[in-house]
mmCIF file of C-alpha atoms in Angstrom:
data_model
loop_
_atom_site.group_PDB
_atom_site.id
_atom_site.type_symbol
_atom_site.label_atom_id
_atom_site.label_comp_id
_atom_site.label_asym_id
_atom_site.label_seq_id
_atom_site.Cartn_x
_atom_site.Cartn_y
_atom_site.Cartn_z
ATOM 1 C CA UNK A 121 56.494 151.477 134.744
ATOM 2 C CA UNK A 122 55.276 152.910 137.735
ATOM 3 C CA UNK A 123 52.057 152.537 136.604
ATOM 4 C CA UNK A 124 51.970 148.507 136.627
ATOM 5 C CA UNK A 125 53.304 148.208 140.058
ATOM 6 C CA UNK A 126 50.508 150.508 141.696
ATOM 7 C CA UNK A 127 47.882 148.115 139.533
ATOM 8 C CA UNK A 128 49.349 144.910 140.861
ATOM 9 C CA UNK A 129 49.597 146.183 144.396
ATOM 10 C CA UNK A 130 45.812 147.097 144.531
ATOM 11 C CA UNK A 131 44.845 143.511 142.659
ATOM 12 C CA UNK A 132 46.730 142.178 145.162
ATOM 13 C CA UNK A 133 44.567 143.810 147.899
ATOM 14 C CA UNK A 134 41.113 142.665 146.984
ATOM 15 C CA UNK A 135 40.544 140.777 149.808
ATOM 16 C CA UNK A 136 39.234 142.924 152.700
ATOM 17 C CA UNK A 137 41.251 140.527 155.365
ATOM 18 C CA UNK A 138 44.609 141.611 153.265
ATOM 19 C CA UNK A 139 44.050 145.281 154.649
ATOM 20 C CA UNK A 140 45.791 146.314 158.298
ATOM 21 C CA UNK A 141 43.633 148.730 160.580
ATOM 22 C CA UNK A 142 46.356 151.471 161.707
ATOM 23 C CA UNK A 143 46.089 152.531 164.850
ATOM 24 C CA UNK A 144 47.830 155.023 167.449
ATOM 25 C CA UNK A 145 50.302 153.639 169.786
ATOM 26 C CA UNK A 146 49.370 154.329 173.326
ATOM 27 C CA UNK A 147 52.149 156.187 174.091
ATOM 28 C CA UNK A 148 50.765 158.879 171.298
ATOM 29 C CA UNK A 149 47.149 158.173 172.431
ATOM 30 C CA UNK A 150 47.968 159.673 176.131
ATOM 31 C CA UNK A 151 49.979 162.395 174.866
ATOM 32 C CA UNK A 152 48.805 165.563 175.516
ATOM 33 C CA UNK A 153 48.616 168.201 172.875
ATOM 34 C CA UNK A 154 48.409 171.307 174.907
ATOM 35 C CA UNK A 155 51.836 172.370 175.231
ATOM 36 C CA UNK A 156 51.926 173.063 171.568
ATOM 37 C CA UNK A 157 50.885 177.339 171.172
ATOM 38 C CA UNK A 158 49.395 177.980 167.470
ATOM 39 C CA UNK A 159 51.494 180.196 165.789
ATOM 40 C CA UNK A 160 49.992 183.642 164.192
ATOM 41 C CA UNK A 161 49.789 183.962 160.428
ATOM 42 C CA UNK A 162 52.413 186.431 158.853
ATOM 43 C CA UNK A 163 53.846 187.371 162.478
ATOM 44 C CA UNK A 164 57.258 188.001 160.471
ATOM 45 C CA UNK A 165 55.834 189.821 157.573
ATOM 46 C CA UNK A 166 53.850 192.537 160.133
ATOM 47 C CA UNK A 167 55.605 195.034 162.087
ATOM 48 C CA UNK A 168 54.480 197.349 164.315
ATOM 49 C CA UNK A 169 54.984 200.951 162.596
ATOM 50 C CA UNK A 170 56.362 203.393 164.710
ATOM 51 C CA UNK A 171 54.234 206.278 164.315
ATOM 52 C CA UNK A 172 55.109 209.728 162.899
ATOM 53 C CA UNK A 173 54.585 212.622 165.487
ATOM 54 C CA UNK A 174 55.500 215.061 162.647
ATOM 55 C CA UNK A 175 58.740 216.329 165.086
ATOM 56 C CA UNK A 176 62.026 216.601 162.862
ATOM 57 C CA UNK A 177 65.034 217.546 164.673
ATOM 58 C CA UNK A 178 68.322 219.141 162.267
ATOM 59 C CA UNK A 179 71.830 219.799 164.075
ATOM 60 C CA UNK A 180 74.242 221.690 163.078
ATOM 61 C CA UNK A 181 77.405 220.211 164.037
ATOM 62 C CA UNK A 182 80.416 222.145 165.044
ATOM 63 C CA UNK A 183 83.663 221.398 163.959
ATOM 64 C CA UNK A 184 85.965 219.713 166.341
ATOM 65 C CA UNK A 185 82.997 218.027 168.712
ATOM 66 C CA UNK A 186 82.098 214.759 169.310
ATOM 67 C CA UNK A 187 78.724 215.123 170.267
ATOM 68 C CA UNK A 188 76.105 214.790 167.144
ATOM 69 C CA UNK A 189 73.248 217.004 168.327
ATOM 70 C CA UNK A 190 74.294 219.144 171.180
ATOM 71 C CA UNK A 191 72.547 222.965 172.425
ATOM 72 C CA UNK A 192 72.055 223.909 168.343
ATOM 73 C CA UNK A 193 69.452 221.307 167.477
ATOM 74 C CA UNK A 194 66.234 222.533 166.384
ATOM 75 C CA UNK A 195 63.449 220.664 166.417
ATOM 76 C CA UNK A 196 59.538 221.968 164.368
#
């Protein structure tokens, strides 16, 4: 299984002269990493709340007009 192969592999790399140093191209090494801004935590899950004044407004609409709210509305 599975198992075996990941045992052979790391017999097989005893040998300190078997293992490869990684390294960064240069091309990645002189790349700059400002142009990258962090982004916020949960900025989708908060929005701004618009805040109740306590100011209702009710219309009552007459028949025939187009206009929702017109001279009628009251507002407390």
């Amino acid at each position: 299984g599975p198992e075996r192969v990941f045992d052979e592999l790391t017999k097989a790399l005893k040998d300190p002269a078997d293992f490869v140093d990684f390294d960064l191209p240069s091309a990645l090494k002189e790349w700059k990493l400002g142009y990258y801004i962090p982004i916020k935590r949960n900025v989708y899950l908060t929005k701004k709340r618009v805040e109740d004044d306590g100011i209702f407004c009710s219309c009552s609409l007459s028949s025939g007009s187009s206009v929702t709210c017109g001279k009628d509305c009251q507002c407390g």
